[in-house]
GROMACS .gro file of N, CA, C and O in nm:
model
  332
    1UNK      N    1   0.076  -0.134   0.009
    1UNK     CA    2  -0.007  -0.024   0.014
    1UNK      C    3   0.093   0.134   0.002
    1UNK      O    4   0.055   0.235  -0.026
    2UNK      N    5   0.174   0.116   0.074
    2UNK     CA    6   0.308   0.220   0.083
    2UNK      C    7   0.335   0.247  -0.059
    2UNK      O    8   0.371   0.382  -0.133
    3UNK      N    9   0.381   0.173  -0.127
    3UNK     CA   10   0.448   0.152  -0.251
    3UNK      C   11   0.331   0.199  -0.398
    3UNK      O   12   0.364   0.312  -0.453
    4UNK      N   13   0.193   0.160  -0.375
    4UNK     CA   14   0.108   0.214  -0.436
    4UNK      C   15   0.086   0.359  -0.369
    4UNK      O   16   0.065   0.454  -0.501
    5UNK      N   17   0.058   0.381  -0.300
    5UNK     CA   18   0.046   0.531  -0.252
    5UNK      C   19   0.153   0.633  -0.311
    5UNK      O   20   0.115   0.710  -0.362
    6UNK      N   21   0.297   0.589  -0.297
    6UNK     CA   22   0.390   0.670  -0.331
    6UNK      C   23   0.385   0.696  -0.491
    6UNK      O   24   0.389   0.798  -0.535
    7UNK      N   25   0.354   0.579  -0.545
    7UNK     CA   26   0.327   0.602  -0.706
    7UNK      C   27   0.222   0.668  -0.770
    7UNK      O   28   0.259   0.739  -0.877
    8UNK      N   29   0.125   0.664  -0.724
    8UNK     CA   30  -0.034   0.746  -0.729
    8UNK      C   31  -0.012   0.893  -0.651
    8UNK      O   32  -0.106   0.946  -0.683
    9UNK      N   33   0.070   0.913  -0.579
    9UNK     CA   34   0.085   1.038  -0.475
    9UNK      C   35  -0.081   1.054  -0.413
    9UNK      O   36  -0.117   1.188  -0.390
   10UNK      N   37  -0.113   0.937  -0.340
   10UNK     CA   38  -0.217   0.910  -0.261
   10UNK      C   39  -0.155   0.869  -0.128
   10UNK      O   40  -0.037   0.777  -0.124
   11UNK      N   41  -0.253   0.888   0.017
   11UNK     CA   42  -0.193   0.857   0.115
   11UNK      C   43  -0.234   0.677   0.122
   11UNK      O   44  -0.309   0.638   0.062
   12UNK      N   45  -0.172   0.606   0.163
   12UNK     CA   46  -0.159   0.436   0.191
   12UNK      C   47  -0.336   0.431   0.260
   12UNK      O   48  -0.380   0.320   0.216
   13UNK      N   49  -0.359   0.494   0.333
   13UNK     CA   50  -0.472   0.466   0.377
   13UNK      C   51  -0.602   0.513   0.259
   13UNK      O   52  -0.699   0.416   0.266
   14UNK      N   53  -0.597   0.594   0.170
   14UNK     CA   54  -0.652   0.607   0.053
   14UNK      C   55  -0.643   0.468  -0.036
   14UNK      O   56  -0.760   0.437  -0.083
   15UNK      N   57  -0.529   0.422  -0.037
   15UNK     CA   58  -0.496   0.308  -0.101
   15UNK      C   59  -0.584   0.193  -0.040
   15UNK      O   60  -0.651   0.117  -0.107
   16UNK      N   61  -0.570   0.182   0.061
   16UNK     CA   62  -0.657   0.050   0.159
   16UNK      C   63  -0.803   0.116   0.128
   16UNK      O   64  -0.833  -0.009   0.071
   17UNK      N   65  -0.844   0.208   0.143
   17UNK     CA   66  -1.007   0.207   0.124
   17UNK      C   67  -1.080   0.202  -0.030
   17UNK      O   68  -1.121   0.103  -0.042
   18UNK      N   69  -1.001   0.217  -0.123
   18UNK     CA   70  -1.010   0.183  -0.289
   18UNK      C   71  -1.004   0.041  -0.297
   18UNK      O   72  -1.109  -0.045  -0.336
   19UNK      N   73  -0.911  -0.044  -0.272
   19UNK     CA   74  -0.863  -0.161  -0.246
   19UNK      C   75  -1.003  -0.230  -0.187
   19UNK      O   76  -1.045  -0.342  -0.226
   20UNK      N   77  -1.041  -0.204  -0.041
   20UNK     CA   78  -1.137  -0.274  -0.008
   20UNK      C   79  -1.299  -0.269  -0.061
   20UNK      O   80  -1.366  -0.351  -0.104
   21UNK      N   81  -1.304  -0.119  -0.136
   21UNK     CA   82  -1.398  -0.093  -0.218
   21UNK      C   83  -1.429  -0.212  -0.359
   21UNK      O   84  -1.543  -0.237  -0.358
   22UNK      N   85  -1.299  -0.210  -0.405
   22UNK     CA   86  -1.311  -0.323  -0.484
   22UNK      C   87  -1.328  -0.470  -0.467
   22UNK      O   88  -1.266  -0.524  -0.584
   23UNK      N   89  -1.295  -0.490  -0.355
   23UNK     CA   90  -1.275  -0.619  -0.277
   23UNK      C   91  -1.167  -0.672  -0.363
   23UNK      O   92  -1.167  -0.804  -0.361
   24UNK      N   93  -1.040  -0.632  -0.349
   24UNK     CA   94  -0.924  -0.693  -0.381
   24UNK      C   95  -0.842  -0.750  -0.244
   24UNK      O   96  -0.836  -0.670  -0.131
   25UNK      N   97  -0.855  -0.862  -0.236
   25UNK     CA   98  -0.804  -0.937  -0.149
   25UNK      C   99  -0.647  -0.918  -0.085
   25UNK      O  100  -0.584  -0.863  -0.175
   26UNK      N  101  -0.624  -0.896   0.032
   26UNK     CA  102  -0.488  -0.849   0.065
   26UNK      C  103  -0.455  -0.904   0.211
   26UNK      O  104  -0.498  -0.996   0.261
   27UNK      N  105  -0.297  -0.930   0.172
   27UNK     CA  106  -0.256  -1.019   0.278
   27UNK      C  107  -0.217  -0.922   0.408
   27UNK      O  108  -0.153  -0.795   0.370
   28UNK      N  109  -0.223  -0.960   0.506
   28UNK     CA  110  -0.165  -0.906   0.617
   28UNK      C  111  -0.008  -0.911   0.639
   28UNK      O  112   0.015  -1.043   0.680
   29UNK      N  113   0.063  -0.818   0.640
   29UNK     CA  114   0.191  -0.851   0.686
   29UNK      C  115   0.254  -0.761   0.777
   29UNK      O  116   0.233  -0.667   0.841
   30UNK      N  117   0.282  -0.908   0.867
   30UNK     CA  118   0.349  -0.837   0.996
   30UNK      C  119   0.507  -0.865   1.008
   30UNK      O  120   0.579  -0.862   0.894
   31UNK      N  121   0.538  -0.892   1.108
   31UNK     CA  122   0.678  -0.916   1.125
   31UNK      C  123   0.750  -1.032   1.201
   31UNK      O  124   0.657  -1.082   1.286
   32UNK      N  125   0.833  -1.106   1.111
   32UNK     CA  126   0.881  -1.238   1.190
   32UNK      C  127   0.957  -1.174   1.311
   32UNK      O  128   1.020  -1.117   1.360
   33UNK      N  129   0.999  -1.320   1.364
   33UNK     CA  130   1.026  -1.307   1.482
   33UNK      C  131   1.184  -1.255   1.503
   33UNK      O  132   1.206  -1.148   1.566
   34UNK      N  133   1.241  -1.240   1.392
   34UNK     CA  134   1.395  -1.207   1.365
   34UNK      C  135   1.382  -1.045   1.308
   34UNK      O  136   1.478  -0.992   1.370
   35UNK      N  137   1.254  -1.009   1.258
   35UNK     CA  138   1.247  -0.836   1.256
   35UNK      C  139   1.230  -0.787   1.376
   35UNK      O  140   1.241  -0.666   1.407
   36UNK      N  141   1.129  -0.870   1.444
   36UNK     CA  142   1.084  -0.802   1.567
   36UNK      C  143   1.207  -0.784   1.661
   36UNK      O  144   1.216  -0.689   1.730
   37UNK      N  145   1.330  -0.876   1.662
   37UNK     CA  146   1.440  -0.867   1.730
   37UNK      C  147   1.523  -0.750   1.670
   37UNK      O  148   1.612  -0.649   1.754
   38UNK      N  149   1.513  -0.752   1.555
   38UNK     CA  150   1.623  -0.611   1.478
   38UNK      C  151   1.523  -0.465   1.514
   38UNK      O  152   1.611  -0.415   1.556
   39UNK      N  153   1.408  -0.480   1.528
   39UNK     CA  154   1.351  -0.381   1.572
   39UNK      C  155   1.347  -0.359   1.699
   39UNK      O  156   1.390  -0.217   1.751
   40UNK      N  157   1.400  -0.415   1.798
   40UNK     CA  158   1.427  -0.388   1.937
   40UNK      C  159   1.555  -0.329   1.944
   40UNK      O  160   1.538  -0.246   2.015
   41UNK      N  161   1.613  -0.394   1.879
   41UNK     CA  162   1.789  -0.367   1.866
   41UNK      C  163   1.788  -0.192   1.818
   41UNK      O  164   1.835  -0.093   1.872
   42UNK      N  165   1.694  -0.132   1.715
   42UNK     CA  166   1.714  -0.026   1.657
   42UNK      C  167   1.638   0.085   1.773
   42UNK      O  168   1.671   0.177   1.735
   43UNK      N  169   1.516   0.030   1.769
   43UNK     CA  170   1.455   0.117   1.894
   43UNK      C  171   1.545   0.142   2.011
   43UNK      O  172   1.559   0.275   2.051
   44UNK      N  173   1.625   0.044   2.049
   44UNK     CA  174   1.710   0.060   2.143
   44UNK      C  175   1.828   0.143   2.139
   44UNK      O  176   1.874   0.186   2.224
   45UNK      N  177   1.881   0.182   2.005
   45UNK     CA  178   1.956   0.254   1.981
   45UNK      C  179   1.918   0.409   1.986
   45UNK      O  180   1.995   0.489   1.924
   46UNK      N  181   1.778   0.414   1.980
   46UNK     CA  182   1.704   0.589   1.975
   46UNK      C  183   1.647   0.597   1.865
   46UNK      O  184   1.548   0.730   1.821
   47UNK      N  185   1.598   0.503   1.754
   47UNK     CA  186   1.495   0.510   1.644
   47UNK      C  187   1.401   0.531   1.698
   47UNK      O  188   1.348   0.468   1.789
   48UNK      N  189   1.298   0.585   1.638
   48UNK     CA  190   1.143   0.603   1.688
   48UNK      C  191   1.088   0.461   1.605
   48UNK      O  192   1.134   0.393   1.540
   49UNK      N  193   0.964   0.470   1.652
   49UNK     CA  194   0.854   0.363   1.625
   49UNK      C  195   0.869   0.359   1.459
   49UNK      O  196   0.844   0.238   1.406
   50UNK      N  197   0.832   0.488   1.444
   50UNK     CA  198   0.774   0.539   1.265
   50UNK      C  199   0.894   0.468   1.212
   50UNK      O  200   0.891   0.438   1.087
   51UNK      N  201   1.034   0.522   1.225
   51UNK     CA  202   1.162   0.517   1.166
   51UNK      C  203   1.183   0.337   1.157
   51UNK      O  204   1.195   0.307   1.056
   52UNK      N  205   1.172   0.296   1.245
   52UNK     CA  206   1.182   0.140   1.255
   52UNK      C  207   1.078   0.066   1.170
   52UNK      O  208   1.085  -0.008   1.088
   53UNK      N  209   0.942   0.122   1.164
   53UNK     CA  210   0.859   0.036   1.084
   53UNK      C  211   0.882   0.097   0.937
   53UNK      O  212   0.879  -0.011   0.871
   54UNK      N  213   0.925   0.205   0.917
   54UNK     CA  214   0.972   0.233   0.765
   54UNK      C  215   1.089   0.164   0.736
   54UNK      O  216   1.058   0.092   0.623
   55UNK      N  217   1.163   0.126   0.805
   55UNK     CA  218   1.308   0.044   0.778
   55UNK      C  219   1.256  -0.089   0.743
   55UNK      O  220   1.291  -0.174   0.651
   56UNK      N  221   1.159  -0.160   0.818
   56UNK     CA  222   1.100  -0.300   0.801
   56UNK      C  223   1.032  -0.287   0.678
   56UNK      O  224   0.926  -0.434   0.680
   57UNK      N  225   0.920  -0.168   0.641
   57UNK     CA  226   0.826  -0.206   0.565
   57UNK      C  227   0.703  -0.194   0.611
   57UNK      O  228   0.598  -0.252   0.583
   58UNK      N  229   0.692  -0.151   0.774
   58UNK     CA  230   0.564  -0.172   0.811
   58UNK      C  231   0.516  -0.044   0.870
   58UNK      O  232   0.602   0.052   0.878
   59UNK      N  233   0.406  -0.012   0.931
   59UNK     CA  234   0.376   0.090   0.974
   59UNK      C  235   0.410   0.082   1.149
   59UNK      O  236   0.422   0.000   1.189
   60UNK      N  237   0.432   0.214   1.209
   60UNK     CA  238   0.505   0.216   1.332
   60UNK      C  239   0.416   0.146   1.438
   60UNK      O  240   0.436   0.088   1.492
   61UNK      N  241   0.274   0.164   1.387
   61UNK     CA  242   0.186   0.096   1.474
   61UNK      C  243   0.211  -0.081   1.456
   61UNK      O  244   0.173  -0.139   1.610
   62UNK      N  245   0.226  -0.117   1.374
   62UNK     CA  246   0.288  -0.281   1.392
   62UNK      C  247   0.396  -0.335   1.477
   62UNK      O  248   0.367  -0.413   1.559
   63UNK      N  249   0.521  -0.191   1.480
   63UNK     CA  250   0.614  -0.232   1.555
   63UNK      C  251   0.545  -0.242   1.711
   63UNK      O  252   0.586  -0.309   1.780
   64UNK      N  253   0.496  -0.077   1.739
   64UNK     CA  254   0.445  -0.110   1.874
   64UNK      C  255   0.348  -0.198   1.898
   64UNK      O  256   0.349  -0.274   2.017
   65UNK      N  257   0.260  -0.265   1.856
   65UNK     CA  258   0.169  -0.415   1.886
   65UNK      C  259   0.269  -0.517   1.888
   65UNK      O  260   0.258  -0.570   1.977
   66UNK      N  261   0.388  -0.544   1.821
   66UNK     CA  262   0.448  -0.637   1.835
   66UNK      C  263   0.529  -0.618   1.939
   66UNK      O  264   0.540  -0.721   2.043
   67UNK      N  265   0.567  -0.493   1.994
   67UNK     CA  266   0.647  -0.446   2.118
   67UNK      C  267   0.560  -0.491   2.253
   67UNK      O  268   0.602  -0.548   2.369
   68UNK      N  269   0.432  -0.471   2.228
   68UNK     CA  270   0.366  -0.476   2.347
   68UNK      C  271   0.325  -0.643   2.362
   68UNK      O  272   0.329  -0.671   2.457
   69UNK      N  273   0.325  -0.681   2.246
   69UNK     CA  274   0.283  -0.856   2.251
   69UNK      C  275   0.412  -0.923   2.379
   69UNK      O  276   0.388  -1.030   2.435
   70UNK      N  277   0.542  -0.853   2.315
   70UNK     CA  278   0.636  -0.897   2.386
   70UNK      C  279   0.707  -0.864   2.535
   70UNK      O  280   0.758  -0.890   2.591
   71UNK      N  281   0.560  -0.721   2.549
   71UNK     CA  282   0.630  -0.677   2.665
   71UNK      C  283   0.754  -0.598   2.685
   71UNK      O  284   0.811  -0.573   2.784
   72UNK      N  285   0.782  -0.530   2.596
   72UNK     CA  286   0.901  -0.463   2.563
   72UNK      C  287   0.864  -0.310   2.566
   72UNK      O  288   0.755  -0.264   2.507
   73UNK      N  289   0.909  -0.236   2.644
   73UNK     CA  290   0.862  -0.119   2.706
   73UNK      C  291   0.888  -0.004   2.608
   73UNK      O  292   0.994  -0.006   2.552
   74UNK      N  293   0.785   0.085   2.598
   74UNK     CA  294   0.838   0.200   2.440
   74UNK      C  295   0.835   0.336   2.535
   74UNK      O  296   0.761   0.359   2.653
   75UNK      N  297   0.905   0.451   2.480
   75UNK     CA  298   0.927   0.610   2.524
   75UNK      C  299   0.774   0.606   2.500
   75UNK      O  300   0.717   0.583   2.417
   76UNK      N  301   0.766   0.723   2.559
   76UNK     CA  302   0.616   0.828   2.521
   76UNK      C  303   0.670   0.895   2.403
   76UNK      O  304   0.758   0.917   2.358
   77UNK      N  305   0.576   0.982   2.347
   77UNK     CA  306   0.616   1.075   2.236
   77UNK      C  307   0.705   1.160   2.230
   77UNK      O  308   0.740   1.202   2.124
   78UNK      N  309   0.733   1.213   2.345
   78UNK     CA  310   0.855   1.282   2.352
   78UNK      C  311   0.995   1.219   2.382
   78UNK      O  312   1.086   1.277   2.421
   79UNK      N  313   0.992   1.103   2.383
   79UNK     CA  314   1.101   1.047   2.414
   79UNK      C  315   1.145   0.976   2.553
   79UNK      O  316   1.252   0.911   2.544
   80UNK      N  317   1.046   0.988   2.622
   80UNK     CA  318   1.090   0.954   2.785
   80UNK      C  319   1.045   0.852   2.761
   80UNK      O  320   0.970   0.762   2.744
   81UNK      N  321   1.139   0.760   2.912
   81UNK     CA  322   1.082   0.631   2.945
   81UNK      C  323   0.980   0.592   2.986
   81UNK      O  324   0.927   0.716   3.067
   82UNK      N  325   0.930   0.489   3.022
   82UNK     CA  326   0.787   0.473   3.097
   82UNK      C  327   0.789   0.526   3.240
   82UNK      O  328   0.917   0.443   3.265
   83UNK      N  329   0.691   0.523   3.274
   83UNK     CA  330   0.754   0.529   3.426
   83UNK      C  331   0.667   0.429   3.516
   83UNK      O  332   0.571   0.332   3.461
   0.00000   0.00000   0.00000
């Protein structure tokens, strides 16, 4: 969806709506355990969730959800550690 959005100059959410509207089957792309390990390392070096997600080809929310599944603490939106 990101590639289509870039190609046609629209947001990935618009791509998703158009594909759903036309009943195009889509696969859900998650992260492999190895990618979650890489994401954990990158995040630990100071990368944002958004940057890690972009690096891995997924949304930052996907990374956040995987971290939550594994119990990995995350910083707040200002970069502060959790309290």
